[in-house]
Amino acid sequence: MDYGQMTYNPAAEPMLTNNGKLNLNHAWTSKRYGLRSTKDGSFEASATSFLVYSSKIARGHYFDQNGHPVSVDIARMAGFDVDADLQEKERSERLAKVQKEINLEYQKSSHEVLRERGGYTLRDAGLNRVEIYDREGKKLSVRPMAMAEAQRFFDAMVPPEEE
């Protein structure tokens, strides 16, 4: 994570650290499991109670304070809306799968040479975009460009009379 940026994105934080503990920079909701009622009607923590953490970003994941996963039954007894969280988790996983398939489909490009002049080439980058490569085969364009934009740049670099 680049902390030099002005904005902080908690979604970019992993849920667990490298040693398996909870990452406290991640967005969590915690609820106590093992509360018992007192004589006056309030609740207090029993000797066996512990905190159950749920990710606010990746719903449906539950952990104890040491970073160990806990069952959905324990999370439900702690007071989490497990059914809604699991439905959101399934929805997120299905969306991620479809998004990955779409991205793979659009990333397919032939990289075939569309134009070549003076050692420079215009190559297909997919999605009706092209990239410019130099004589050594290194990509010159920072981003894929529309054909008209790339053609203007290409003509400025290597005038047509040099063909």
Short mmCIF file of C-alpha atoms in Angstrom, two decimals:
data_model
loop_
_atom_site.label_atom_id
_atom_site.label_comp_id
_atom_site.label_asym_id
_atom_site.label_seq_id
_atom_site.Cartn_x
_atom_site.Cartn_y
_atom_site.Cartn_z
CA MET A 1 0.00 0.00 0.00
CA ASP A 2 1.36 3.40 -0.94
CA TYR A 3 0.91 5.63 2.10
CA GLY A 4 2.23 8.61 0.13
CA GLN A 5 -1.19 9.02 -1.47
CA MET A 6 -3.62 11.55 -0.07
CA THR A 7 -6.49 9.09 0.15
CA TYR A 8 -6.61 5.90 2.16
CA ASN A 9 -8.54 2.93 0.86
CA PRO A 10 -9.33 0.37 3.57
CA ALA A 11 -10.53 -2.07 0.90
CA ALA A 12 -6.93 -2.40 -0.28
CA GLU A 13 -5.86 -3.71 3.14
CA PRO A 14 -5.68 -7.50 3.51
CA MET A 15 -7.80 -9.03 6.27
CA LEU A 16 -4.89 -10.87 7.89
CA THR A 17 -1.25 -9.89 8.34
CA ASN A 18 1.66 -12.06 7.22
CA ASN A 19 1.78 -13.78 10.62
CA GLY A 20 -1.94 -14.66 10.44
CA LYS A 21 -3.19 -12.07 12.93
CA LEU A 22 -6.04 -9.67 12.23
CA ASN A 23 -4.96 -6.62 10.27
CA LEU A 24 -6.29 -3.75 12.36
CA ASN A 25 -6.13 -1.39 9.36
CA HIS A 26 -8.84 -3.45 7.68
CA ALA A 27 -12.46 -2.40 8.26
CA TRP A 28 -13.98 -4.72 10.91
CA THR A 29 -17.19 -5.05 12.88
CA SER A 30 -16.85 -6.86 16.20
CA LYS A 31 -19.44 -8.46 18.43
CA ARG A 32 -18.97 -10.41 21.62
CA TYR A 33 -19.81 -14.11 21.73
CA GLY A 34 -20.63 -15.59 25.13
CA LEU A 35 -22.54 -12.81 26.90
CA ARG A 36 -24.63 -13.77 29.89
CA SER A 37 -27.51 -11.89 31.44
CA THR A 38 -27.25 -10.53 34.96
CA LYS A 39 -29.95 -10.27 37.62
CA ASP A 40 -30.70 -6.65 36.71
CA GLY A 41 -31.37 -7.57 33.04
CA SER A 42 -28.09 -6.27 31.59
CA PHE A 43 -25.43 -8.38 29.92
CA GLU A 44 -21.84 -9.05 30.88
CA ALA A 45 -19.02 -11.06 29.36
CA SER A 46 -18.67 -14.58 30.66
CA ALA A 47 -15.28 -16.13 31.38
CA THR A 48 -15.40 -17.96 28.04
CA SER A 49 -16.55 -15.01 25.91
CA PHE A 50 -14.50 -13.63 23.03
CA LEU A 51 -14.84 -11.11 20.23
CA VAL A 52 -15.95 -12.24 16.78
CA TYR A 53 -14.83 -10.02 13.91
CA SER A 54 -16.57 -9.67 10.56
CA SER A 55 -15.07 -7.89 7.58
CA LYS A 56 -17.10 -4.88 6.49
CA ILE A 57 -15.63 -5.13 3.00
CA ALA A 58 -15.58 -8.89 2.35
CA ARG A 59 -18.76 -9.93 4.09
CA GLY A 60 -19.25 -13.52 5.19
CA HIS A 61 -15.76 -13.92 6.68
CA TYR A 62 -15.64 -14.29 10.47
CA PHE A 63 -12.55 -14.46 12.71
CA ASP A 64 -11.63 -14.46 16.38
CA GLN A 65 -9.16 -11.92 17.79
CA ASN A 66 -6.22 -14.18 16.88
CA GLY A 67 -7.15 -14.34 13.20
CA HIS A 68 -8.58 -17.87 13.28
CA PRO A 69 -11.77 -18.41 11.28
CA VAL A 70 -14.90 -19.05 13.33
CA SER A 71 -17.98 -20.93 12.18
CA VAL A 72 -21.10 -19.23 10.92
CA ASP A 73 -22.94 -20.72 13.91
CA ILE A 74 -20.66 -18.86 16.34
CA ALA A 75 -21.02 -15.67 14.25
CA ARG A 76 -24.80 -16.06 14.30
CA MET A 77 -24.79 -16.53 18.10
CA ALA A 78 -22.61 -13.41 18.42
CA GLY A 79 -25.34 -11.44 16.66
CA PHE A 80 -24.23 -11.17 13.03
CA ASP A 81 -26.79 -11.42 10.24
CA VAL A 82 -25.05 -14.44 8.75
CA ASP A 83 -27.69 -15.22 6.12
CA ALA A 84 -27.45 -11.73 4.59
CA ASP A 85 -23.65 -11.81 4.81
CA LEU A 86 -23.42 -15.19 3.07
CA GLN A 87 -25.81 -14.03 0.36
CA GLU A 88 -23.63 -10.95 -0.19
CA LYS A 89 -20.50 -13.15 -0.21
CA GLU A 90 -22.00 -15.41 -2.90
CA ARG A 91 -23.08 -12.36 -4.91
CA SER A 92 -19.58 -10.86 -4.70
CA GLU A 93 -17.92 -14.14 -5.73
CA ARG A 94 -20.26 -14.55 -8.71
CA LEU A 95 -19.67 -10.95 -9.80
CA ALA A 96 -15.90 -11.40 -9.49
CA LYS A 97 -16.06 -14.57 -11.62
CA VAL A 98 -18.09 -12.86 -14.35
CA GLN A 99 -15.85 -9.77 -14.23
CA LYS A 100 -12.78 -11.99 -14.65
CA GLU A 101 -14.33 -13.74 -17.66
CA ILE A 102 -15.25 -10.40 -19.25
CA ASN A 103 -11.75 -9.02 -18.66
CA LEU A 104 -10.17 -12.11 -20.21
CA GLU A 105 -12.44 -11.82 -23.23
CA TYR A 106 -11.53 -8.18 -23.79
CA GLN A 107 -7.83 -8.72 -23.17
CA LYS A 108 -7.59 -11.09 -26.10
CA SER A 109 -5.76 -9.31 -28.85
CA SER A 110 -3.83 -10.63 -31.76
CA HIS A 111 -0.99 -8.08 -31.48
CA GLU A 112 -0.86 -8.40 -35.24
CA VAL A 113 1.01 -5.70 -37.11
CA LEU A 114 -1.49 -3.32 -38.68
CA ARG A 115 1.00 -0.86 -40.20
CA GLU A 116 4.77 -0.80 -40.46
CA ARG A 117 6.99 2.04 -41.60
CA GLY A 118 10.64 2.89 -40.97
CA GLY A 119 10.98 0.11 -38.42
CA TYR A 120 8.04 1.37 -36.34
CA THR A 121 4.86 -0.66 -36.11
CA LEU A 122 1.23 -0.19 -35.14
CA ARG A 123 -0.07 -3.34 -33.45
CA ASP A 124 -3.56 -4.41 -32.46
CA ALA A 125 -4.13 -4.11 -28.69
CA GLY A 126 -7.74 -5.31 -28.63
CA LEU A 127 -10.95 -3.33 -28.11
CA ASN A 128 -10.30 -1.37 -31.34
CA ARG A 129 -7.12 0.08 -29.85
CA VAL A 130 -3.56 0.02 -31.15
CA GLU A 131 -0.08 0.40 -29.67
CA ILE A 132 3.07 1.81 -31.24
CA TYR A 133 6.34 -0.15 -31.09
CA ASP A 134 9.85 1.09 -31.97
CA ARG A 135 12.57 -0.56 -34.05
CA GLU A 136 13.71 -2.74 -31.12
CA GLY A 137 10.18 -3.96 -30.46
CA LYS A 138 9.66 -1.84 -27.33
CA LYS A 139 6.25 -0.32 -26.75
CA LEU A 140 6.32 3.47 -27.13
CA SER A 141 2.72 4.28 -26.31
CA VAL A 142 1.93 4.55 -22.61
CA ARG A 143 -1.64 3.41 -23.19
CA PRO A 144 -3.50 1.80 -26.08
CA MET A 145 -4.83 4.48 -28.44
CA ALA A 146 -7.68 4.80 -30.88
CA MET A 147 -6.59 4.08 -34.45
CA ALA A 148 -7.02 7.70 -35.63
CA GLU A 149 -4.97 9.06 -32.72
CA ALA A 150 -2.25 6.46 -33.21
CA GLN A 151 -2.14 7.10 -36.97
CA ARG A 152 -1.56 10.86 -36.40
CA PHE A 153 1.22 10.11 -33.92
CA PHE A 154 2.69 7.46 -36.23
CA ASP A 155 2.67 9.84 -39.23
CA ALA A 156 4.37 12.55 -37.14
CA MET A 157 7.12 10.13 -36.06
CA VAL A 158 7.70 8.55 -39.47
CA PRO A 159 6.38 10.69 -42.34
CA PRO A 160 4.73 8.71 -45.15
CA GLU A 161 7.39 9.79 -47.71
CA GLU A 162 10.00 7.70 -45.85
CA GLU A 163 8.21 4.49 -46.88
#
